[in-house]
Amino acid sequence: QPITEFPFFTFLYADLHAHMIVLSSVMVALAWAASVVLSARDDGAGQGARRRWIEPVALWLVGGLAFGVIAPSNLSDYQTYWMLGCVAIVYARLRKHEAIDLKFIVAVVWRCALLIGLAVLFFKPYSTWRGEGYGSVEVWKGDKTDISSYLTVHGLFLFLIVSFLIVETRRWMQKTKVDEVREWVRPGLFAILAFAALVTELMLLGYSAAIIATPLIAWTGLLMIRRDVEPERRAALGLMGLGLLLTLVVEIVVAKGDIGRMNTVFKFYLQVWTFFSIAGGAALAWAWAQLPEWRPVNRDVWRFALGLLVVGAASYTVLATSAKVKDGMAPDAPRTLDGMTYMNYATYADQGQDIDLKWDYDAIRWMQDHVIGSTVIV
């Protein structure tokens, strides 16, 4: 089975890993994308000449740095976030221009090229000398994620997402006239039947996660294409849909050379965790604001279910800590913040031979004490 890394474990293991380092960078990149979208209709009226040229320059310099630093931080993330940056540019220009024509296409192309070009340029020395362990993908033919595991990892977020989708659908229906609904009955039924056939086929092929993810992806997409949806809600729906899509992608393809699909799943699930965290927070706020309009029974049931899931998710952190501490290489080692102490008590089995890690510990300490300069021990 693949692993599903929990960011807290990185701190617990004193493991300064790439997937943890990149979290702060991707938050800046997401904030940049949000600012581009939300400020798209700000025409700059009343601004001085100095501010008018400083803001665009700062915008692209910060964007280039924010998206550029992702690749040297964690190679598994930059493709997703560079795509998100370009999607934000497309949506922002569409809000400003409100028409897809040659002028719109030119504006989008040069802005996306500028963002990616600066991201590459600022970290050109890194990309020039970089060597990748995983350079291609292939179809995954092993075990698929079962529904139980899928819900264990994503259950709380899925509850918030579904709640928000219901709230948004209800708001949409309240604004929609009966005659408009009737026009969509036949094509809607055809789409539902075709969609049901697709989900059934995926289920027969063993893609259990698709039973949950595929309908939710379609639902978020349907709500996103409404003309009257606010940009904030459309952005949240976009993050939900992208997260759900990534949970399906890792079921179908894997990085070539990956052991099982260990790195593929846990690295992309961390992206999903980030998208769901941001969108889930907004979804909770918007759903909670609609509670007064619900029936008392539905409101109480929803709050009770949410409380159970939050308590369950929060207790996992406490219970998992104890379990992970006991699961170390040397259970008898003293409890300490020194991440090397365990080596005095641990052995490592390699090709039928037990290796006492105490000698590695002594060698590392000797190098730290006697080798001059900034040493890297591999």
GROMACS .gro file of C-alpha atoms in nm:
model
  378
    1GLN     CA    1   0.000   0.000   0.000
    2PRO     CA    2   0.120   0.358  -0.064
    3ILE     CA    3   0.200   0.589   0.224
    4THR     CA    4  -0.003   0.903   0.293
    5GLU     CA    5   0.237   1.138   0.470
    6PHE     CA    6   0.087   1.362   0.735
    7PRO     CA    7   0.279   1.695   0.760
    8PHE     CA    8   0.292   1.671   1.140
    9PHE     CA    9   0.504   1.355   1.113
   10THR     CA   10   0.776   1.558   0.942
   11PHE     CA   11   0.820   1.753   1.266
   12LEU     CA   12   0.786   1.441   1.477
   13TYR     CA   13   1.069   1.270   1.284
   14ALA     CA   14   1.286   1.586   1.272
   15ASP     CA   15   1.279   1.529   0.895
   16LEU     CA   16   1.337   1.854   0.704
   17HIS     CA   17   1.190   1.704   0.388
   18ALA     CA   18   1.116   1.874   0.055
   19HIS     CA   19   0.741   1.830   0.091
   20MET     CA   20   0.749   2.028   0.417
   21ILE     CA   21   0.986   2.301   0.297
   22VAL     CA   22   0.764   2.380  -0.001
   23LEU     CA   23   0.442   2.438   0.197
   24SER     CA   24   0.526   2.799   0.281
   25SER     CA   25   0.623   2.872  -0.080
   26VAL     CA   26   0.306   2.730  -0.232
   27MET     CA   27   0.096   2.936   0.009
   28VAL     CA   28   0.262   3.250  -0.130
   29ALA     CA   29   0.198   3.127  -0.485
   30LEU     CA   30  -0.169   3.061  -0.408
   31ALA     CA   31  -0.202   3.404  -0.247
   32TRP     CA   32  -0.048   3.558  -0.560
   33ALA     CA   33  -0.299   3.374  -0.781
   34ALA     CA   34  -0.588   3.486  -0.560
   35SER     CA   35  -0.474   3.849  -0.569
   36VAL     CA   36  -0.449   3.842  -0.949
   37VAL     CA   37  -0.806   3.711  -0.979
   38LEU     CA   38  -0.965   3.935  -0.715
   39SER     CA   39  -0.798   4.256  -0.840
   40ALA     CA   40  -0.878   4.192  -1.206
   41ARG     CA   41  -1.145   4.465  -1.224
   42ASP     CA   42  -0.949   4.725  -1.029
   43ASP     CA   43  -0.885   4.988  -1.296
   44GLY     CA   44  -0.643   5.182  -1.078
   45ALA     CA   45  -0.857   5.497  -1.074
   46GLY     CA   46  -0.711   5.767  -0.853
   47GLN     CA   47  -0.368   5.610  -0.831
   48GLY     CA   48  -0.055   5.815  -0.887
   49ALA     CA   49   0.182   5.745  -1.176
   50ARG     CA   50   0.443   5.604  -0.938
   51ARG     CA   51   0.200   5.351  -0.792
   52ARG     CA   52   0.070   5.252  -1.137
   53TRP     CA   53   0.412   5.128  -1.254
   54ILE     CA   54   0.543   4.999  -0.920
   55GLU     CA   55   0.252   4.760  -0.860
   56PRO     CA   56   0.280   4.567  -1.191
   57VAL     CA   57   0.658   4.538  -1.153
   58ALA     CA   58   0.623   4.413  -0.796
   59LEU     CA   59   0.343   4.177  -0.903
   60TRP     CA   60   0.553   3.995  -1.162
   61LEU     CA   61   0.875   3.995  -0.956
   62VAL     CA   62   0.694   3.840  -0.660
   63GLY     CA   63   0.511   3.598  -0.892
   64GLY     CA   64   0.834   3.487  -1.058
   65LEU     CA   65   1.002   3.429  -0.722
   66ALA     CA   66   0.700   3.258  -0.563
   67PHE     CA   67   0.642   3.014  -0.847
   68GLY     CA   68   1.012   2.974  -0.928
   69VAL     CA   69   1.119   2.865  -0.580
   70ILE     CA   70   0.872   2.574  -0.584
   71ALA     CA   71   1.081   2.358  -0.821
   72PRO     CA   72   1.405   2.364  -0.619
   73SER     CA   73   1.200   2.315  -0.302
   74ASN     CA   74   1.001   2.011  -0.419
   75LEU     CA   75   1.006   1.880  -0.776
   76SER     CA   76   0.665   1.717  -0.746
   77ASP     CA   77   0.480   2.048  -0.698
   78TYR     CA   78   0.589   2.297  -0.959
   79GLN     CA   79   0.388   2.150  -1.250
   80THR     CA   80   0.060   2.179  -1.058
   81TYR     CA   81   0.123   2.529  -0.927
   82TRP     CA   82   0.256   2.668  -1.255
   83MET     CA   83  -0.065   2.547  -1.416
   84LEU     CA   84  -0.267   2.712  -1.136
   85GLY     CA   85  -0.082   3.040  -1.190
   86CYS     CA   86  -0.170   3.036  -1.560
   87VAL     CA   87  -0.533   2.945  -1.485
   88ALA     CA   88  -0.551   3.245  -1.248
   89ILE     CA   89  -0.418   3.469  -1.527
   90VAL     CA   90  -0.673   3.333  -1.775
   91TYR     CA   91  -0.961   3.385  -1.533
   92ALA     CA   92  -0.842   3.734  -1.433
   93ARG     CA   93  -0.819   3.844  -1.798
   94LEU     CA   94  -1.162   3.697  -1.867
   95ARG     CA   95  -1.308   3.898  -1.578
   96LYS     CA   96  -1.145   4.214  -1.713
   97HIS     CA   97  -1.197   4.161  -2.086
   98GLU     CA   98  -1.524   3.960  -2.078
   99ALA     CA   99  -1.471   3.825  -2.429
  100ILE     CA  100  -1.255   3.554  -2.584
  101ASP     CA  101  -1.096   3.714  -2.890
  102LEU     CA  102  -0.749   3.773  -3.033
  103LYS     CA  103  -0.677   4.053  -2.786
  104PHE     CA  104  -0.769   3.826  -2.495
  105ILE     CA  105  -0.552   3.540  -2.625
  106VAL     CA  106  -0.249   3.765  -2.675
  107ALA     CA  107  -0.290   3.915  -2.326
  108VAL     CA  108  -0.310   3.569  -2.166
  109VAL     CA  109  -0.019   3.421  -2.362
  110TRP     CA  110   0.234   3.694  -2.285
  111ARG     CA  111   0.137   3.706  -1.917
  112CYS     CA  112   0.168   3.328  -1.873
  113ALA     CA  113   0.497   3.333  -2.063
  114LEU     CA  114   0.622   3.616  -1.839
  115LEU     CA  115   0.529   3.431  -1.519
  116ILE     CA  116   0.686   3.099  -1.621
  117GLY     CA  117   0.982   3.275  -1.786
  118LEU     CA  118   1.066   3.466  -1.467
  119ALA     CA  119   1.018   3.151  -1.257
  120VAL     CA  120   1.273   2.970  -1.475
  121LEU     CA  121   1.511   3.266  -1.505
  122PHE     CA  122   1.534   3.339  -1.132
  123PHE     CA  123   1.640   2.979  -1.061
  124LYS     CA  124   1.827   2.905  -1.382
  125PRO     CA  125   2.145   2.780  -1.205
  126TYR     CA  126   1.936   2.520  -1.022
  127SER     CA  127   1.756   2.391  -1.332
  128THR     CA  128   2.085   2.381  -1.527
  129TRP     CA  129   2.255   2.149  -1.279
  130ARG     CA  130   1.954   1.954  -1.158
  131GLY     CA  131   1.930   1.578  -1.200
  132GLU     CA  132   1.589   1.413  -1.167
  133GLY     CA  133   1.527   1.062  -1.037
  134TYR     CA  134   1.176   1.049  -1.187
  135GLY     CA  135   1.157   1.189  -1.537
  136SER     CA  136   0.848   1.018  -1.680
  137VAL     CA  137   0.520   0.850  -1.586
  138GLU     CA  138   0.355   0.521  -1.667
  139VAL     CA  139   0.016   0.358  -1.616
  140TRP     CA  140  -0.028   0.215  -1.266
  141LYS     CA  141  -0.131  -0.152  -1.272
  142GLY     CA  142  -0.111  -0.236  -0.901
  143ASP     CA  143  -0.360  -0.215  -0.615
  144LYS     CA  144  -0.600   0.079  -0.611
  145THR     CA  145  -0.711   0.287  -0.313
  146ASP     CA  146  -1.023   0.141  -0.149
  147ILE     CA  147  -1.312   0.360  -0.037
  148SER     CA  148  -1.240   0.307   0.333
  149SER     CA  149  -0.884   0.439   0.300
  150TYR     CA  150  -1.000   0.724   0.077
  151LEU     CA  151  -1.253   0.837   0.339
  152THR     CA  152  -1.003   0.794   0.622
  153VAL     CA  153  -0.759   1.035   0.459
  154HIS     CA  154  -1.004   1.286   0.308
  155GLY     CA  155  -1.326   1.232   0.505
  156LEU     CA  156  -1.344   1.561   0.697
  157PHE     CA  157  -1.264   1.766   0.387
  158LEU     CA  158  -1.513   1.572   0.175
  159PHE     CA  159  -1.784   1.643   0.432
  160LEU     CA  160  -1.714   2.017   0.408
  161ILE     CA  161  -1.696   2.005   0.028
  162VAL     CA  162  -2.026   1.818  -0.011
  163SER     CA  163  -2.192   2.053   0.239
  164PHE     CA  164  -2.077   2.354   0.039
  165LEU     CA  165  -2.188   2.199  -0.292
  166ILE     CA  166  -2.534   2.144  -0.146
  167VAL     CA  167  -2.550   2.502  -0.019
  168GLU     CA  168  -2.437   2.641  -0.355
  169THR     CA  169  -2.681   2.425  -0.548
  170ARG     CA  170  -2.962   2.545  -0.319
  171ARG     CA  171  -2.862   2.911  -0.379
  172TRP     CA  172  -2.851   2.845  -0.753
  173MET     CA  173  -3.196   2.685  -0.760
  174GLN     CA  174  -3.344   2.974  -0.562
  175LYS     CA  175  -3.231   3.214  -0.838
  176THR     CA  176  -3.336   2.991  -1.129
  177LYS     CA  177  -3.678   3.016  -1.292
  178VAL     CA  178  -3.886   2.702  -1.351
  179ASP     CA  179  -3.886   2.755  -1.730
  180GLU     CA  180  -3.504   2.758  -1.732
  181VAL     CA  181  -3.497   2.427  -1.544
  182ARG     CA  182  -3.735   2.262  -1.791
  183GLU     CA  183  -3.500   2.345  -2.078
  184TRP     CA  184  -3.227   2.141  -1.910
  185VAL     CA  185  -3.432   1.833  -1.823
  186ARG     CA  186  -3.360   1.625  -2.137
  187PRO     CA  187  -2.991   1.710  -2.179
  188GLY     CA  188  -2.952   1.675  -1.801
  189LEU     CA  189  -3.097   1.324  -1.799
  190PHE     CA  190  -2.874   1.223  -2.092
  191ALA     CA  191  -2.568   1.361  -1.912
  192ILE     CA  192  -2.660   1.176  -1.591
  193LEU     CA  193  -2.699   0.844  -1.774
  194ALA     CA  194  -2.368   0.889  -1.959
  195PHE     CA  195  -2.198   0.989  -1.638
  196ALA     CA  196  -2.342   0.688  -1.452
  197ALA     CA  197  -2.204   0.461  -1.725
  198LEU     CA  198  -1.858   0.618  -1.687
  199VAL     CA  199  -1.857   0.574  -1.308
  200THR     CA  200  -1.974   0.213  -1.344
  201GLU     CA  201  -1.694   0.140  -1.590
  202LEU     CA  202  -1.433   0.291  -1.356
  203MET     CA  203  -1.573   0.091  -1.067
  204LEU     CA  204  -1.552  -0.234  -1.266
  205LEU     CA  205  -1.189  -0.152  -1.348
  206GLY     CA  206  -1.116  -0.131  -0.975
  207TYR     CA  207  -1.100   0.248  -0.935
  208SER     CA  208  -1.304   0.262  -0.615
  209ALA     CA  209  -1.205   0.620  -0.537
  210ALA     CA  210  -1.370   0.726  -0.865
  211ILE     CA  211  -1.711   0.641  -0.718
  212ILE     CA  212  -1.670   0.940  -0.485
  213ALA     CA  213  -1.433   1.169  -0.674
  214THR     CA  214  -1.586   1.163  -1.023
  215PRO     CA  215  -1.940   1.279  -0.930
  216LEU     CA  216  -1.794   1.551  -0.706
  217ILE     CA  217  -1.564   1.672  -0.987
  218ALA     CA  218  -1.865   1.699  -1.220
  219TRP     CA  219  -2.067   1.876  -0.950
  220THR     CA  220  -1.796   2.136  -0.882
  221GLY     CA  221  -1.749   2.191  -1.255
  222LEU     CA  222  -2.121   2.249  -1.306
  223LEU     CA  223  -2.132   2.508  -1.027
  224MET     CA  224  -1.816   2.679  -1.156
  225ILE     CA  225  -1.955   2.754  -1.502
  226ARG     CA  226  -2.249   2.958  -1.372
  227ARG     CA  227  -2.234   3.314  -1.499
  228ASP     CA  228  -2.337   3.478  -1.172
  229VAL     CA  229  -2.097   3.295  -0.937
  230GLU     CA  230  -1.867   3.521  -0.735
  231PRO     CA  231  -1.493   3.493  -0.810
  232GLU     CA  232  -1.416   3.390  -0.451
  233ARG     CA  233  -1.656   3.096  -0.469
  234ARG     CA  234  -1.538   3.002  -0.817
  235ALA     CA  235  -1.178   2.996  -0.692
  236ALA     CA  236  -1.276   2.771  -0.399
  237LEU     CA  237  -1.466   2.539  -0.633
  238GLY     CA  238  -1.161   2.528  -0.859
  239LEU     CA  239  -0.935   2.418  -0.573
  240MET     CA  240  -1.189   2.153  -0.471
  241GLY     CA  241  -1.214   2.018  -0.825
  242LEU     CA  242  -0.837   2.016  -0.876
  243GLY     CA  243  -0.782   1.834  -0.546
  244LEU     CA  244  -1.042   1.571  -0.635
  245LEU     CA  245  -0.889   1.531  -0.981
  246LEU     CA  246  -0.542   1.471  -0.834
  247THR     CA  247  -0.680   1.192  -0.612
  248LEU     CA  248  -0.790   1.021  -0.935
  249VAL     CA  249  -0.468   1.089  -1.127
  250VAL     CA  250  -0.255   0.897  -0.875
  251GLU     CA  251  -0.486   0.597  -0.921
  252ILE     CA  252  -0.415   0.589  -1.294
  253VAL     CA  253  -0.051   0.695  -1.343
  254VAL     CA  254   0.268   0.667  -1.138
  255ALA     CA  255   0.616   0.817  -1.160
  256LYS     CA  256   0.831   0.568  -1.351
  257GLY     CA  257   1.083   0.413  -1.113
  258ASP     CA  258   0.878   0.488  -0.802
  259ILE     CA  259   0.872   0.206  -0.543
  260GLY     CA  260   0.513   0.093  -0.578
  261ARG     CA  261   0.352   0.433  -0.600
  262MET     CA  262   0.476   0.558  -0.264
  263ASN     CA  263   0.618   0.897  -0.363
  264THR     CA  264   0.349   0.958  -0.625
  265VAL     CA  265   0.062   0.923  -0.379
  266PHE     CA  266   0.200   1.100  -0.076
  267LYS     CA  267   0.350   1.393  -0.268
  268PHE     CA  268   0.031   1.463  -0.463
  269TYR     CA  269  -0.191   1.393  -0.164
  270LEU     CA  270  -0.005   1.674   0.014
  271GLN     CA  271  -0.109   1.906  -0.269
  272VAL     CA  272  -0.466   1.780  -0.223
  273TRP     CA  273  -0.433   1.841   0.152
  274THR     CA  274  -0.333   2.203   0.082
  275PHE     CA  275  -0.616   2.268  -0.168
  276PHE     CA  276  -0.877   2.103   0.052
  277SER     CA  277  -0.755   2.293   0.360
  278ILE     CA  278  -0.796   2.633   0.193
  279ALA     CA  279  -1.121   2.554   0.011
  280GLY     CA  280  -1.257   2.364   0.312
  281GLY     CA  281  -1.209   2.665   0.539
  282ALA     CA  282  -1.403   2.887   0.300
  283ALA     CA  283  -1.665   2.615   0.248
  284LEU     CA  284  -1.721   2.585   0.623
  285ALA     CA  285  -1.768   2.962   0.659
  286TRP     CA  286  -2.014   2.983   0.370
  287ALA     CA  287  -2.210   2.674   0.478
  288TRP     CA  288  -2.226   2.797   0.839
  289ALA     CA  289  -2.367   3.131   0.724
  290GLN     CA  290  -2.657   2.946   0.558
  291LEU     CA  291  -2.751   2.740   0.867
  292PRO     CA  292  -3.028   2.978   0.984
  293GLU     CA  293  -3.216   2.896   0.662
  294TRP     CA  294  -3.205   2.519   0.728
  295ARG     CA  295  -3.464   2.316   0.909
  296PRO     CA  296  -3.374   2.273   1.278
  297VAL     CA  297  -3.340   1.894   1.244
  298ASN     CA  298  -3.107   1.918   0.943
  299ARG     CA  299  -2.905   2.188   1.115
  300ASP     CA  300  -2.856   1.980   1.432
  301VAL     CA  301  -2.766   1.663   1.241
  302TRP     CA  302  -2.508   1.853   1.031
  303ARG     CA  303  -2.347   2.014   1.336
  304PHE     CA  304  -2.332   1.679   1.518
  305ALA     CA  305  -2.169   1.507   1.218
  306LEU     CA  306  -1.920   1.793   1.177
  307GLY     CA  307  -1.834   1.778   1.547
  308LEU     CA  308  -1.769   1.404   1.532
  309LEU     CA  309  -1.539   1.440   1.231
  310VAL     CA  310  -1.345   1.732   1.381
  311VAL     CA  311  -1.295   1.548   1.711
  312GLY     CA  312  -1.190   1.233   1.525
  313ALA     CA  313  -0.942   1.422   1.306
  314ALA     CA  314  -0.800   1.615   1.602
  315SER     CA  315  -0.763   1.306   1.822
  316TYR     CA  316  -0.568   1.135   1.543
  317THR     CA  317  -0.281   1.379   1.595
  318VAL     CA  318  -0.253   1.285   1.963
  319LEU     CA  319  -0.302   0.910   1.920
  320ALA     CA  320  -0.079   0.885   1.612
  321THR     CA  321   0.205   1.061   1.792
  322SER     CA  322   0.217   0.790   2.057
  323ALA     CA  323   0.198   0.516   1.794
  324LYS     CA  324   0.471   0.670   1.579
  325VAL     CA  325   0.708   0.721   1.873
  326LYS     CA  326   0.673   0.351   1.961
  327ASP     CA  327   0.727   0.252   1.598
  328GLY     CA  328   1.086   0.380   1.577
  329MET     CA  329   1.394   0.174   1.486
  330ALA     CA  330   1.503   0.172   1.851
  331PRO     CA  331   1.200   0.165   2.086
  332ASP     CA  332   1.432   0.162   2.389
  333ALA     CA  333   1.617   0.482   2.292
  334PRO     CA  334   1.577   0.782   2.527
  335ARG     CA  335   1.308   1.037   2.436
  336THR     CA  336   1.500   1.345   2.322
  337LEU     CA  337   1.497   1.625   2.065
  338ASP     CA  338   1.835   1.505   1.933
  339GLY     CA  339   1.745   1.326   1.611
  340MET     CA  340   2.069   1.122   1.616
  341THR     CA  341   2.045   0.972   1.965
  342TYR     CA  342   1.858   0.663   1.842
  343MET     CA  343   2.166   0.556   1.642
  344ASN     CA  344   2.343   0.448   1.961
  345TYR     CA  345   2.065   0.192   2.018
  346ALA     CA  346   1.964   0.084   1.665
  347THR     CA  347   2.076  -0.178   1.414
  348TYR     CA  348   2.001  -0.189   1.043
  349ALA     CA  349   1.949  -0.512   0.851
  350ASP     CA  350   2.103  -0.519   0.503
  351GLN     CA  351   2.133  -0.835   0.289
  352GLY     CA  352   2.119  -1.064   0.592
  353GLN     CA  353   2.373  -0.866   0.795
  354ASP     CA  354   2.294  -0.655   1.102
  355ILE     CA  355   2.479  -0.323   1.101
  356ASP     CA  356   2.526  -0.144   1.433
  357LEU     CA  357   2.445   0.223   1.367
  358LYS     CA  358   2.662   0.330   1.661
  359TRP     CA  359   2.965   0.331   1.429
  360ASP     CA  360   2.783   0.558   1.182
  361TYR     CA  361   2.701   0.787   1.474
  362ASP     CA  362   3.068   0.804   1.577
  363ALA     CA  363   3.178   0.870   1.218
  364ILE     CA  364   2.926   1.154   1.171
  365ARG     CA  365   3.025   1.315   1.502
  366TRP     CA  366   3.395   1.290   1.408
  367MET     CA  367   3.332   1.465   1.074
  368GLN     CA  368   3.127   1.736   1.242
  369ASP     CA  369   3.410   1.801   1.489
  370HIS     CA  370   3.710   1.778   1.252
  371VAL     CA  371   3.608   1.858   0.893
  372ILE     CA  372   3.636   2.231   0.819
  373GLY     CA  373   3.363   2.401   0.621
  374SER     CA  374   2.994   2.339   0.558
  375THR     CA  375   2.986   1.961   0.532
  376VAL     CA  376   2.714   1.761   0.361
  377ILE     CA  377   2.697   1.398   0.473
  378VAL     CA  378   2.513   1.168   0.233
   0.00000   0.00000   0.00000
